[in-house]
Amino acid sequence: MCGIVGYVGPQQAQHVVVEGLRRLEYRGYDSAGVALVVPDGTGPGRIAEAKKAGKLANLEKVVADSPLPASHTGIGHTRWATHGAPNDVNAHPHLGHERRVALVHNGIIENFAELRSRLEADDHVLVSETDTEVVAHLVELQVQSGVDLTTAMQRVCLVLEGAFTLVAIDAHDPERVVAARRNSPLVVGVGEGEHFLGSDVAAFIEHTREALELGQDQVVCITRDGVEITDFRGRPAEGRRYHVDWDLSAAEKDGHDWFMRKEIFEQPKAVADSLLGRRTQHGLLQLDEMRLSDDEIRDIDKIIIIACGTSFYAGMVAKYAIEHWTRIPVEVELSSEFRYRDPILDHSTLVVAISQSGETADTLQAIRHARTQRSRVLAICNTNGSTIPRESDAVIYTHAGPEIGVASTKGFLTQLVACYLLALYVAQVKGTRYGDEIDQIMGQLEAIPEQIETVLAGAQQVYDLAAEHTGARSVLFLGRHAGYPVALEGALKLKELAYLHAEGFAAGELKHGPIALVEEGLPVLCVVPPRGRDQLHEKMISGIQEVRARGARTICLAEEGDTKIEPYADVLVRLPQVPVLLQPLVATIPLQLFACELATLLGHDVDQPRNLAKSVTVE
Ligand code: AGP
């Protein structure tokens, strides 16, 4: 979720751009950069640029030590690394071969590898690991062919696959900035004699509140006095004009009250982004950061997943999927326990460390222990370049973007996606699942973002439910199979946000003790498995009957069309129909919304709950 700024107008572009990047710092990033068009009175101008890993202060020190020349046209970027480590070389902007075009990018270009190899075959020298640099070279090739920057951008967008916001400047055209978007945000700030571009309105809100939102597959050219929008084929198009009445704080949360709520609603895009670029041009699964050979994968005879908190629950879901698709036994361990139980490890054990932050001390110490036992370690992580992936043999990065809220939401859902991809990839290498089966499951995964949107569209029902429970003293969560970790995660969200006693149980475990907790009016949230061949659905209904018979208020999350549950549900929250192994991707959403809303109604700080930190870097 990079930050992007563009400017053309009478002000000093460097100042406007850097200040705009400062307004976008909340998004989280690991490097920053700026590029300016420096006109030359007589001939073509040139690009002046500066970029630096780390925080904006590092970039500001660079430009303080060697000031950039005056300019009225510029672009800037704060990068959240996806392809390539967070260092100076990979920081944006990136320049074309002749340093005539500078470009910044937010998103993932799925076909960048083949585009890069074609450029290198034509003796282009690319210095970074990024997909972005490839685009800068392509746009520059177009303007060198004689077309203007707008046409160049249109032509390049037609060959790109994936999600992208692109913003570019041309040294030979000092009065314009051109941008394009597909599945990634971009807004225009409309000023008097000046125009702005931003990944969100926070980038320019101090200059103008008049905004123009671009639609899908559109290119925009801004000059001092005008905005021209087209589609990728150059046909005129319209943006959505609106007035921004948010203050800066609301703008950073995209109008939501909390970063956590914003991140809950970002989950369709986070899941879609985490699925991008996972197929070769021949349709096979690829996990480019995997760095484990096929032989090493075939050699795996046990998998141990280690994690903490919400990430541990992602590991519990992963166990069901990995064992079902690969037939490899999977153990799931709390990182803090793993290292002290003298685990049985050898070179055929794959240890999978799941961590959103990549800095959790318990998990870091656990992988260090695993490596002393000659086990290979694969990290599933959302933070490029963090310690845990750096100390692992292999990594699968999730592409949730920065997660600001302490309570993990999109981090969790994208961990599930990464675990499913790992399971399918191992199944593909070991041959325990055929290509058509893998294709079918990938198709089901690719349909999930839209299904999450459906669940989010029903948020008000969950908010009303939360309002009915502001007086609750305890809430139970029940689930079976892959729904059991979802119940645990739902309970954790309520604990960490509403400071309420909440507990998740395997529904089949109730009669072995926990059912003694049930009393009149106790709210019990039940994750009902999809109907299917096995007994799961029936057994879950039995568990719900048991608690209802003892006075519980049963709030059931059940798939559309499930009529058998109706007599046992005091409240019914409908879920889209998805396969049982993928149901956590949709069943978790109402539980996140419930906890977020209840905590809000109780007046708690949802983004910074008491006693908690976003990354627990102490054991
Ligand atoms: C989840 O809402 C919590 N913030 C916490 O349990 C978190 O999942 C845990 O600390 C692990 O963090 P990590 O994924 O960054 O390793």
XYZ file of C-alpha atoms and ligand atoms in Angstrom:
635
model
C 0.000 0.000 0.000
C 2.517 2.593 -1.186
C 1.971 6.314 -0.987
C 1.964 8.300 -4.224
C 2.027 12.076 -4.872
C 2.135 14.073 -8.105
C 2.139 17.852 -8.627
C 2.200 20.461 -11.367
C 1.694 24.153 -10.608
C 3.319 27.387 -9.427
C 4.614 26.048 -6.121
C 7.997 24.391 -5.595
C 7.211 20.793 -6.551
C 9.764 19.266 -4.162
C 8.095 20.880 -1.159
C 4.555 19.954 -2.226
C 5.545 16.377 -2.986
C 7.572 15.743 0.171
C 4.866 17.270 2.358
C 2.309 15.123 0.547
C 4.389 12.030 1.296
C 4.476 13.061 4.941
C 0.678 13.047 4.966
C 0.819 9.480 3.653
C 3.315 8.182 6.217
C 0.500 6.608 8.213
C 0.227 3.995 5.450
C 3.505 2.480 6.525
C 6.519 2.251 4.210
C 10.183 1.303 4.111
C 11.671 3.783 1.611
C 10.815 7.104 -0.039
C 11.779 9.104 -3.101
C 11.029 12.140 -5.237
C 11.660 13.049 -8.898
C 11.341 16.456 -10.558
C 11.345 17.757 -14.129
C 14.046 20.426 -14.320
C 13.333 22.462 -17.440
C 16.157 23.816 -19.543
C 15.162 27.156 -21.064
C 16.385 26.234 -24.518
C 16.341 22.453 -25.017
C 14.861 19.394 -23.339
C 14.924 19.361 -19.560
C 16.232 16.660 -17.264
C 15.059 14.534 -14.334
C 16.421 15.307 -10.877
C 15.699 12.623 -8.299
C 16.521 11.478 -4.802
C 15.450 8.319 -2.989
C 16.436 6.567 0.219
C 15.575 3.496 2.243
C 13.990 4.083 5.611
C 11.825 6.942 6.778
C 11.096 10.241 5.073
C 13.662 11.897 7.325
C 16.356 9.903 5.528
C 15.207 11.285 2.177
C 15.027 14.816 3.604
C 18.604 14.486 4.793
C 19.690 13.473 1.298
C 18.032 16.512 -0.313
C 19.329 18.765 2.452
C 22.891 17.589 1.792
C 22.510 17.911 -1.978
C 19.501 20.088 -2.828
C 17.414 19.332 -5.864
C 16.999 22.159 -8.387
C 13.835 24.263 -8.509
C 10.947 22.669 -10.352
C 7.188 23.001 -10.672
C 6.526 19.439 -11.759
C 7.247 16.404 -9.655
C 6.254 12.991 -8.304
C 6.961 11.197 -5.049
C 6.551 7.778 -3.459
C 6.658 5.967 -0.135
C 7.247 2.274 -0.802
C 5.883 -0.768 1.058
C 8.145 -3.407 -0.456
C 6.572 -6.246 -2.400
C 9.034 -7.223 -5.161
C 12.573 -6.623 -3.915
C 14.075 -5.734 -0.573
C 13.489 -2.304 1.012
C 16.769 -0.605 -0.006
C 17.950 2.512 -1.889
C 18.121 0.798 -5.279
C 14.586 -0.598 -5.088
C 13.121 2.659 -3.758
C 10.960 4.634 -6.194
C 11.032 6.653 -8.465
C 12.534 4.465 -11.148
C 13.964 5.885 -14.365
C 14.069 4.656 -17.939
C 17.224 3.604 -19.733
C 18.055 7.179 -20.807
C 16.860 8.786 -17.562
C 14.243 10.731 -19.539
C 11.173 9.255 -17.801
C 10.689 8.849 -14.022
C 7.874 6.700 -12.680
C 6.391 5.563 -9.362
C 4.033 2.633 -8.850
C 1.664 1.110 -6.319
C 0.541 -2.498 -6.879
C 1.884 -5.659 -8.482
C 2.702 -6.159 -12.187
C 2.054 -9.864 -12.680
C 3.842 -10.185 -16.036
C 6.889 -8.103 -15.173
C 9.318 -11.010 -15.472
C 8.612 -11.631 -19.175
C 8.565 -7.890 -19.885
C 11.908 -7.542 -18.111
C 13.510 -10.367 -20.076
C 12.392 -8.754 -23.350
C 13.974 -5.421 -22.301
C 17.200 -7.110 -21.265
C 17.278 -8.952 -24.575
C 17.291 -5.460 -26.130
C 20.310 -4.497 -23.990
C 18.321 -2.528 -21.438
C 20.132 -2.466 -18.094
C 17.776 -2.685 -15.115
C 19.410 -2.099 -11.775
C 16.642 -2.918 -9.303
C 14.652 -6.041 -8.363
C 11.370 -4.212 -8.829
C 8.536 -4.669 -11.293
C 8.273 -0.859 -11.429
C 11.574 -0.242 -13.180
C 10.382 -2.366 -16.090
C 7.416 -0.024 -16.571
C 9.649 3.067 -16.482
C 11.716 1.622 -19.318
C 8.603 0.754 -21.333
C 7.080 4.226 -20.968
C 10.378 5.833 -21.920
C 10.628 3.665 -25.048
C 7.230 4.978 -26.081
C 8.024 8.677 -25.635
C 11.298 8.134 -27.468
C 9.255 6.783 -30.369
C 7.688 10.245 -30.644
C 4.365 10.024 -28.804
C 3.509 12.228 -25.843
C 3.575 10.954 -22.265
C -0.195 10.413 -22.152
C -0.178 8.206 -25.238
C 2.925 6.416 -23.958
C 1.140 5.574 -20.708
C -1.975 4.372 -22.515
C 0.054 2.043 -24.738
C 2.072 0.584 -21.853
C -1.016 -0.032 -19.709
C -2.420 -2.208 -22.474
C 0.438 -4.697 -22.035
C 0.520 -4.766 -18.220
C -1.221 -7.451 -16.171
C -1.961 -7.087 -12.449
C -2.942 -4.216 -10.173
C -1.281 -0.835 -10.550
C -1.326 2.880 -9.972
C 1.387 4.459 -12.131
C 2.526 8.115 -12.115
C 5.171 9.379 -14.543
C 6.984 12.529 -15.707
C 8.952 13.180 -18.911
C 12.034 15.408 -18.859
C 11.080 16.727 -22.298
C 7.578 17.733 -21.183
C 7.878 19.863 -18.035
C 4.244 20.900 -17.828
C 2.495 17.612 -17.310
C 2.227 14.596 -14.998
C 0.507 11.473 -16.290
C -0.983 8.623 -14.251
C -2.953 5.419 -14.749
C -4.841 3.032 -12.493
C -6.158 -0.515 -12.462
C -7.404 -2.117 -9.205
C -5.405 0.373 -7.181
C -6.493 3.785 -5.845
C -5.710 7.187 -7.419
C -7.360 10.574 -6.916
C -6.796 13.962 -8.566
C -6.693 17.148 -6.459
C -8.195 20.059 -8.404
C -6.593 23.392 -7.522
C -6.491 26.920 -8.966
C -3.749 26.870 -11.616
C -2.375 23.695 -10.116
C -3.293 20.036 -9.927
C -2.314 17.156 -7.664
C -2.315 13.353 -7.735
C -2.487 11.132 -4.681
C -3.035 7.537 -3.640
C -5.569 9.133 -1.320
C -6.786 12.643 -0.589
C -4.501 12.970 2.429
C -1.704 13.720 -0.079
C -3.161 17.094 -1.114
C -5.971 17.922 1.313
C -4.033 20.912 2.709
C -4.065 22.496 -0.787
C -7.518 21.646 -2.105
C -10.648 19.761 -1.081
C -11.881 19.410 -4.653
C -11.154 15.861 -5.781
C -11.693 13.703 -8.834
C -11.714 9.944 -8.364
C -10.522 7.920 -11.353
C -12.310 4.831 -12.556
C -10.915 1.435 -13.544
C -8.458 1.293 -16.442
C -8.140 5.044 -16.839
C -5.268 7.382 -17.680
C -5.178 10.973 -16.446
C -2.973 13.850 -17.570
C -2.710 16.857 -15.255
C -1.267 20.251 -16.210
C -1.470 23.563 -14.377
C -4.801 24.388 -15.916
C -6.339 21.115 -16.902
C -7.204 17.481 -16.292
C -7.695 15.097 -19.191
C -9.018 11.564 -18.573
C -9.092 8.732 -21.101
C -9.329 4.967 -21.087
C -6.325 2.842 -22.014
C -7.213 3.196 -25.708
C -7.241 6.985 -25.582
C -11.028 7.373 -25.624
C -12.305 10.268 -23.452
C -13.547 9.181 -20.019
C -14.937 10.790 -16.870
C -13.816 10.721 -13.259
C -16.108 11.143 -10.233
C -15.910 14.714 -8.908
C -16.460 15.221 -5.183
C -15.724 17.611 -2.336
C -13.607 16.240 0.507
C -15.191 17.166 3.812
C -13.011 14.895 5.922
C -10.322 16.264 8.188
C -6.810 14.867 7.751
C -7.256 12.177 10.364
C -10.406 10.859 8.657
C -8.704 11.094 5.272
C -5.947 8.787 6.494
C -8.657 6.275 7.482
C -10.432 6.708 4.185
C -13.405 8.118 6.084
C -13.576 5.255 8.604
C -13.439 5.881 12.356
C -10.616 3.370 12.893
C -7.700 2.020 10.873
C -8.967 -1.416 11.903
C -12.375 -0.804 10.319
C -10.685 0.527 7.210
C -8.510 -2.579 7.109
C -11.525 -4.879 7.534
C -13.005 -3.243 4.440
C -9.670 -3.483 2.590
C -9.751 -7.272 2.832
C -11.224 -7.969 -0.632
C -8.285 -6.092 -2.179
C -5.751 -7.577 0.236
C -6.859 -11.099 -0.648
C -6.890 -10.286 -4.372
C -3.407 -8.749 -4.162
C -2.074 -11.781 -2.283
C -3.294 -14.006 -5.117
C -1.706 -11.893 -7.873
C 1.261 -13.266 -9.765
C 0.950 -16.784 -8.366
C 0.605 -18.514 -11.754
C 3.175 -19.033 -14.500
C 2.217 -18.183 -18.068
C 1.450 -21.895 -18.399
C -1.007 -21.774 -15.497
C 1.155 -23.614 -12.988
C 1.373 -22.315 -9.444
C 4.545 -20.338 -8.663
C 5.770 -18.971 -5.349
C 8.680 -16.868 -6.501
C 10.144 -16.193 -3.095
C 9.829 -19.909 -2.208
C 13.545 -20.677 -2.611
C 12.958 -24.362 -1.797
C 13.770 -26.774 -4.633
C 11.271 -29.362 -5.776
C 13.510 -32.082 -4.341
C 13.613 -30.323 -0.982
C 9.828 -30.107 -1.055
C 9.467 -33.776 -1.984
C 11.773 -34.573 0.943
C 9.382 -33.011 3.476
C 7.732 -35.642 5.674
C 6.430 -33.392 8.453
C 5.410 -29.750 8.739
C 5.400 -27.834 11.995
C 3.666 -24.443 11.933
C 4.754 -21.989 14.621
C 3.115 -18.646 15.352
C 1.456 -16.527 18.020
C -2.011 -15.085 18.545
C -4.057 -14.559 15.428
C -1.247 -15.919 13.276
C -1.406 -19.149 15.291
C -5.075 -19.472 14.387
C -4.140 -19.024 10.731
C -1.768 -21.947 11.226
C -4.601 -24.036 12.669
C -6.672 -23.416 9.546
C -3.633 -24.214 7.392
C -3.307 -27.630 9.050
C -6.665 -28.756 7.624
C -5.788 -27.567 4.122
C -2.181 -28.780 3.996
C -3.007 -32.263 5.333
C -6.005 -32.610 3.014
C -4.187 -31.540 -0.153
C -0.659 -32.881 0.500
C -1.156 -35.785 2.972
C 1.835 -34.485 4.948
C 1.269 -34.512 8.739
C 1.101 -31.009 10.205
C 1.601 -29.913 13.801
C 0.650 -26.396 14.875
C 2.569 -24.979 17.832
C 2.578 -21.750 19.812
C 6.005 -20.239 19.183
C 6.468 -19.566 22.898
C 5.915 -23.255 23.703
C 7.650 -24.806 20.706
C 11.175 -24.064 21.687
C 10.888 -25.366 25.262
C 9.377 -28.747 24.531
C 12.480 -30.177 22.912
C 10.675 -30.765 19.583
C 11.633 -33.635 17.292
C 13.070 -31.995 14.181
C 15.311 -33.035 11.330
C 16.131 -32.007 7.764
C 12.846 -33.509 6.514
C 10.792 -31.303 8.802
C 9.621 -28.023 7.296
C 9.007 -25.395 9.941
C 6.539 -22.723 8.759
C 6.678 -19.481 10.734
C 3.618 -17.258 10.298
C 4.049 -13.639 11.318
C 2.414 -10.424 10.055
C 5.127 -8.182 11.499
C 8.069 -10.527 10.987
C 9.463 -9.276 14.308
C 7.637 -11.337 16.957
C 10.334 -12.409 19.417
C 8.720 -15.741 20.367
C 8.508 -16.788 16.738
C 11.972 -15.481 15.905
C 13.536 -17.468 18.739
C 11.574 -20.538 17.661
C 12.895 -20.454 14.096
C 16.424 -19.930 15.359
C 16.003 -23.080 17.432
C 14.566 -24.982 14.463
C 17.526 -24.072 12.296
C 19.975 -25.388 14.889
C 18.163 -28.724 14.422
C 18.843 -28.568 10.632
C 15.178 -28.013 9.755
C 14.331 -25.771 6.865
C 12.251 -22.734 7.769
C 9.691 -21.046 5.544
C 8.268 -17.708 6.658
C 4.798 -16.440 5.793
C 5.051 -12.723 6.394
C 3.484 -9.379 5.509
C 6.542 -7.208 6.094
C 9.198 -7.393 3.405
C 12.741 -7.374 4.764
C 11.751 -7.975 8.411
C 13.824 -10.224 10.673
C 11.868 -13.487 10.487
C 11.896 -13.809 6.662
C 15.504 -12.637 6.646
C 16.454 -15.496 8.966
C 14.369 -18.079 7.101
C 15.342 -20.326 4.205
C 12.290 -19.307 2.199
C 9.405 -16.871 2.368
C 5.922 -16.332 1.021
C 4.969 -12.688 1.342
C 1.370 -11.711 1.892
C 0.335 -8.490 0.157
C -2.046 -7.045 2.703
C -0.174 -3.753 2.769
C 0.671 -2.107 6.093
C -1.645 -3.160 8.903
C -1.927 -0.224 11.308
C -4.597 -1.506 13.684
C -3.081 -3.580 16.508
C -5.801 -6.192 16.076
C -4.941 -8.160 12.975
C -7.626 -8.471 10.293
C -6.370 -8.330 6.696
C -3.095 -9.736 7.989
C -4.959 -12.850 9.116
C -6.967 -13.302 5.936
C -3.905 -12.944 3.711
C -2.027 -15.424 5.916
C -4.804 -17.903 5.161
C -4.364 -17.211 1.429
C -0.607 -17.768 1.698
C -1.169 -21.035 3.590
C -3.603 -22.275 0.947
C -1.087 -21.351 -1.777
C 1.683 -23.193 0.091
C -0.504 -26.289 0.442
C -1.457 -26.237 -3.246
C 2.124 -25.626 -4.338
C 3.422 -28.570 -2.284
C 0.560 -30.684 -3.637
C 1.548 -29.648 -7.175
C 5.206 -30.598 -6.597
C 4.420 -33.857 -4.761
C 1.675 -34.738 -7.230
C -0.914 -35.331 -4.493
C -3.347 -33.089 -6.382
C -3.777 -32.950 -10.152
C -3.603 -29.731 -12.181
C -7.356 -29.579 -12.765
C -8.053 -29.919 -9.028
C -5.545 -27.152 -8.263
C -7.079 -24.979 -10.974
C -10.507 -25.511 -9.462
C -9.354 -24.519 -5.976
C -7.476 -21.481 -7.348
C -10.680 -20.485 -9.095
C -12.537 -20.753 -5.799
C -9.864 -18.618 -4.119
C -10.022 -15.999 -6.883
C -13.775 -15.714 -6.281
C -13.274 -14.966 -2.565
C -12.697 -11.155 -2.798
C -16.167 -10.696 -4.263
C -17.644 -12.991 -1.615
C -15.975 -10.961 1.117
C -17.587 -7.864 -0.414
C -20.937 -9.615 -0.038
C -20.317 -10.238 3.655
C -19.163 -6.641 4.172
C -22.359 -5.408 2.512
C -24.222 -7.009 5.451
C -22.161 -5.176 8.072
C -25.116 -3.225 9.476
C -26.785 -6.421 10.719
C -23.623 -7.240 12.663
C -23.366 -3.681 13.998
C -26.974 -3.917 15.251
C -26.066 -7.218 16.891
C -23.114 -5.619 18.647
C -25.392 -2.857 19.922
C -27.592 -5.522 21.539
C -24.610 -6.907 23.452
C -22.929 -3.883 24.988
C -23.963 -5.292 28.372
C -22.623 -8.794 27.766
C -20.244 -10.146 30.433
C -19.140 -13.169 28.465
C -19.458 -14.475 24.921
C -18.700 -17.988 23.622
C -17.695 -18.929 20.097
C -18.200 -22.389 18.623
C -16.832 -23.974 15.501
C -15.859 -27.321 14.016
C -13.080 -28.340 11.629
C -11.715 -25.236 9.898
C -14.417 -23.236 11.719
C -12.841 -24.063 15.072
C -9.810 -21.740 14.600
C -12.269 -19.107 13.362
C -14.123 -19.406 16.676
C -10.842 -18.957 18.537
C -9.957 -15.909 16.415
C -13.394 -14.387 16.977
C -12.944 -14.804 20.719
C -9.479 -13.236 20.591
C -10.804 -10.190 18.709
C -13.453 -9.649 21.361
C -10.949 -10.075 24.198
C -8.368 -7.688 22.774
C -10.849 -5.011 21.657
C -13.897 -5.097 23.980
C -11.910 -6.357 27.006
C -14.691 -8.935 27.443
C -14.364 -12.533 28.598
C -14.701 -14.506 25.387
C -13.790 -18.087 24.665
C -13.735 -20.234 21.565
C -14.447 -23.960 21.636
C -14.516 -26.893 19.309
C -18.258 -27.537 19.311
C -17.696 -31.237 19.922
C -15.830 -30.403 23.122
C -18.757 -28.627 24.811
C -20.179 -31.718 26.524
C -16.758 -32.458 28.033
C -17.015 -29.492 30.409
C -17.465 -26.031 28.851
C -21.236 -26.481 28.535
C -21.379 -25.859 32.271
C -20.717 -22.213 31.402
C -23.988 -21.901 29.500
C -26.738 -19.967 31.206
C -29.835 -18.019 30.227
C -29.154 -15.383 27.614
C -25.471 -16.187 27.150
C -24.535 -15.122 23.600
C -22.943 -17.970 21.655
C -21.632 -17.226 18.156
C -21.618 -20.391 16.055
C -19.627 -20.853 12.851
C -21.773 -23.363 10.968
C -19.877 -25.509 8.434
C -21.213 -25.657 4.880
C -23.589 -28.521 4.215
C -21.746 -31.335 2.465
C -21.005 -35.020 2.364
C -19.649 -35.420 5.860
C -21.364 -35.162 9.249
C -19.849 -31.807 10.150
C -23.009 -29.805 9.564
C -25.265 -32.179 11.490
C -22.837 -32.442 14.416
C -22.613 -28.652 14.577
C -26.391 -28.373 14.776
C -26.347 -30.866 17.653
C -23.885 -28.653 19.511
C -26.053 -25.609 18.875
C -29.108 -27.470 20.121
C -27.229 -28.387 23.334
C -26.416 -24.759 24.230
C -29.805 -23.451 23.120
C -31.590 -25.983 25.279
C -29.747 -24.437 28.225
C -30.791 -20.870 27.474
C -27.985 -19.645 25.245
C -28.726 -17.002 22.603
C -27.446 -18.663 19.424
C -26.033 -16.308 16.803
C -25.308 -18.523 13.803
C -23.073 -17.752 10.824
C -24.354 -20.087 8.110
C -24.186 -20.277 4.346
C -26.919 -19.000 2.082
C -29.529 -21.686 1.480
C -28.910 -23.551 4.714
C -32.480 -23.911 5.971
C -31.739 -26.734 8.441
C -30.067 -24.249 10.815
C -33.056 -21.906 10.969
C -34.967 -23.573 13.855
C -31.859 -23.382 16.063
C -30.635 -19.857 15.323
C -31.903 -16.937 17.383
C -29.965 -14.757 14.959
C -28.815 -15.840 11.497
C -25.916 -14.114 9.717
C -25.679 -15.415 6.174
C -22.379 -16.323 4.507
C -21.677 -16.945 0.814
C -21.419 -20.597 -0.166
C -17.740 -21.578 -0.208
C -15.939 -24.923 0.287
C -15.431 -25.944 3.924
C -11.642 -25.414 3.800
C -12.059 -21.860 2.457
C -14.946 -20.885 4.736
C -12.613 -19.146 7.259
C -12.026 -16.473 4.581
C -15.675 -15.371 4.814
C -16.740 -16.560 8.291
C -14.098 -14.440 10.048
C -15.416 -11.142 8.659
C -18.622 -10.861 10.775
C -16.593 -11.705 13.897
C -14.119 -8.907 13.107
C -16.987 -6.463 12.550
C -18.721 -7.587 15.741
C -15.637 -7.021 17.895
C -14.764 -3.710 16.221
C -18.283 -2.324 16.635
C -18.784 -3.556 20.207
C -15.460 -2.018 21.257
C -16.432 1.243 19.563
C -19.773 1.311 21.363
C -17.982 0.656 24.652
C -15.803 3.697 23.953
C -12.523 1.812 23.629
C -9.561 2.756 21.447
C -9.969 0.124 18.738
C -6.658 0.843 16.990
C -4.571 0.916 20.156
C -6.218 -1.451 22.673
C -4.931 -1.287 26.247
C -1.865 -3.368 27.150
C -1.235 -4.436 23.526
C 1.453 -3.707 20.921
C 1.304 -4.273 17.192
C 4.481 -6.282 17.251
C 5.543 -8.146 20.400
C 9.316 -7.908 20.135
C 9.979 -9.203 23.641
C 9.628 -12.794 24.803
C -3.829 -10.240 16.740
O -4.983 -9.424 16.635
C -2.878 -9.724 17.784
N -2.491 -8.392 17.494
C -1.712 -10.666 18.056
O -2.265 -11.864 18.540
C -0.786 -11.016 16.861
O -1.472 -11.812 15.953
C 0.418 -11.804 17.421
O 1.124 -10.969 18.321
C 1.371 -12.280 16.316
O 1.917 -11.180 15.640
P 2.714 -11.453 14.269
O 1.738 -12.044 13.308
O 3.191 -10.100 13.841
O 3.836 -12.393 14.567
